[in-house]
GROMACS .gro file of C-alpha atoms in nm:
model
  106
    1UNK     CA    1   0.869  -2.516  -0.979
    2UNK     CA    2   0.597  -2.310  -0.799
    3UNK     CA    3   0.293  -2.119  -1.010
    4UNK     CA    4   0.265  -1.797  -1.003
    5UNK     CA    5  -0.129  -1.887  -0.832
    6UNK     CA    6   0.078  -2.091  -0.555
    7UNK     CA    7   0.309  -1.823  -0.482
    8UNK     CA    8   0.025  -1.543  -0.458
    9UNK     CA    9  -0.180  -1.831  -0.227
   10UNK     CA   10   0.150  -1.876  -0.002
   11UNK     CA   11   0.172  -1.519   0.048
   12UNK     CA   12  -0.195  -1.451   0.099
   13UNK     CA   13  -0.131  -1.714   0.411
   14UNK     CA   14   0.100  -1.548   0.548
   15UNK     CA   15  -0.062  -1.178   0.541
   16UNK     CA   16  -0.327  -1.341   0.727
   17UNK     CA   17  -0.069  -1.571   0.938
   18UNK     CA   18   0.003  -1.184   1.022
   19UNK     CA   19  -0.297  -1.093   1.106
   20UNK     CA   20  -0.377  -0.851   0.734
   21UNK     CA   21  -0.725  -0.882   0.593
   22UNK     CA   22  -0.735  -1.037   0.248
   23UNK     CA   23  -1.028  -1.029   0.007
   24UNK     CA   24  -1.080  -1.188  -0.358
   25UNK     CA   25  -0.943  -0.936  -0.617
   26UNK     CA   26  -1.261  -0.959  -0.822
   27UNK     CA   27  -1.516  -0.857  -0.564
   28UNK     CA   28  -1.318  -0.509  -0.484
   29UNK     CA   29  -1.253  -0.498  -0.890
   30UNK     CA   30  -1.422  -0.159  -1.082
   31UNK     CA   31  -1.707  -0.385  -1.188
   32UNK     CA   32  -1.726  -0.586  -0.850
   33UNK     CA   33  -1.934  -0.651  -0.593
   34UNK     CA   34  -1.759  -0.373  -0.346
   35UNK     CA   35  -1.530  -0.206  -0.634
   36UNK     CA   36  -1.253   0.007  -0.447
   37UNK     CA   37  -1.101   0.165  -0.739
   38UNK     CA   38  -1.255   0.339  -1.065
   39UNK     CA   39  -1.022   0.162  -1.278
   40UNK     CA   40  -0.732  -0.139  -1.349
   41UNK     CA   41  -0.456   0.168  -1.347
   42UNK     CA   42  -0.498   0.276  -0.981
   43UNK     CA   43  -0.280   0.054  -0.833
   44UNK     CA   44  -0.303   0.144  -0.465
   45UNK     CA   45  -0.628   0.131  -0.296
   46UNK     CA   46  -0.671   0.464  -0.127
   47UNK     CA   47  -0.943   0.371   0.085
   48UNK     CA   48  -0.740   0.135   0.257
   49UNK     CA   49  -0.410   0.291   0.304
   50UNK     CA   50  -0.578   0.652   0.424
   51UNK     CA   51  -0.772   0.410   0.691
   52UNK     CA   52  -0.467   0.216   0.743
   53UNK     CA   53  -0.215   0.489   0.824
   54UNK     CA   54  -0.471   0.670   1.030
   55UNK     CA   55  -0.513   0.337   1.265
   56UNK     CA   56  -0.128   0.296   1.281
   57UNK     CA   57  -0.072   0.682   1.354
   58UNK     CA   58  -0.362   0.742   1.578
   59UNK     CA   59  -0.391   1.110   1.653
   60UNK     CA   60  -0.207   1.228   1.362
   61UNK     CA   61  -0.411   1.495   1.191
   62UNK     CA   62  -0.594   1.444   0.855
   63UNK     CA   63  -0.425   1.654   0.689
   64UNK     CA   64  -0.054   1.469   0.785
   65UNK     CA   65  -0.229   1.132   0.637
   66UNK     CA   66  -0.343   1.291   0.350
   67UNK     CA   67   0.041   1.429   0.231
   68UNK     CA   68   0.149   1.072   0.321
   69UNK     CA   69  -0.086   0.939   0.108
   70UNK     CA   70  -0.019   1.167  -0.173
   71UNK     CA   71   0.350   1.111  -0.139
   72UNK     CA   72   0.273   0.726  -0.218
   73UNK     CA   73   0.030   0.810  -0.507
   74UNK     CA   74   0.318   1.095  -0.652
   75UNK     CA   75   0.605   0.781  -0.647
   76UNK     CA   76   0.701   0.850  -1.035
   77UNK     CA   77   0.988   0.728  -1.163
   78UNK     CA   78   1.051   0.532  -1.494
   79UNK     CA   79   1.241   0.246  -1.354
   80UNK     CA   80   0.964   0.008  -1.150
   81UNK     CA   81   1.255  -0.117  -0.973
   82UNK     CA   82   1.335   0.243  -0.818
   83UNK     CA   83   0.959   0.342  -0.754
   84UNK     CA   84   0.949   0.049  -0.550
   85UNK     CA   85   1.293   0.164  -0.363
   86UNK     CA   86   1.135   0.413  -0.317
   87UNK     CA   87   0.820   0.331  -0.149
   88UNK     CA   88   1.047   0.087   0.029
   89UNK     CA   89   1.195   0.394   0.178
   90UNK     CA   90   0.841   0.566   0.262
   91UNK     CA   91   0.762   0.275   0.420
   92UNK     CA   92   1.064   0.238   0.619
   93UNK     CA   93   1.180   0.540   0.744
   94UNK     CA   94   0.952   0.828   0.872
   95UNK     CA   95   0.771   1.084   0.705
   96UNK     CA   96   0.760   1.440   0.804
   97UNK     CA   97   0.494   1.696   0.705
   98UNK     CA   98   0.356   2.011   0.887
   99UNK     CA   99   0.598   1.991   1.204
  100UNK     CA  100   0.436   1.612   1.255
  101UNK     CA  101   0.634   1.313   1.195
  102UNK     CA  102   0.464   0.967   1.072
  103UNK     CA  103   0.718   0.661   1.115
  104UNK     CA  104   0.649   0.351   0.982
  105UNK     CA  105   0.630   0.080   1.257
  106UNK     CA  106   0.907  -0.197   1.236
   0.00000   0.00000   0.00000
């Protein structure tokens, strides 16, 4: 049977097989050395994922990245497993907002 550390270890790997920057949890925690969120509850760095989508969609306006962002941060559904259908989905198929389009890249 595989631990719960050794599965997150195995998958760090790979992100960085991939070519992802990984960092230790605690140094980007709220009371870290580089803290990237004010608190345990915000799940999604948004730092990262407003730099993120604005590497992969280069040119894309601000404002576009900031609705996708916002769309990810407004997810809200009771069911976990749906929310994270649904992200699936955000992730997967392409945004529109203000007459631009943001697609995901496969």
């Amino acid at each position: 049977m595989i631990t719960e550390d050794q599965l997150e270890q195995l998958c760090l790997g790979w992100f960085r097989e991939g070519g992802w920057e990984t960092v230790f949890g605690p140094d980007i925690a709220p009371d870290g050395a580089a803290p990237e969120r004010v608190n345990y509850r915000e799940v999604v760095l948004v730092g990262r994922l407003t730099r993120s989508l604005a590497l992969l969609h280069r040119g894309v306006p601000a404002a576009v990245i900031d609705e996708a962002v916002q769309r990810v941060l407004k997810l809200d559904h009771p069911i976990p497993e749906q929310r994270n259908r649904d992200f699936h989905r955000l992730l997967r198929w392409k945004m529109s907002a203000t007459n631009v389009s943001i697609e995901a890249s496969p």
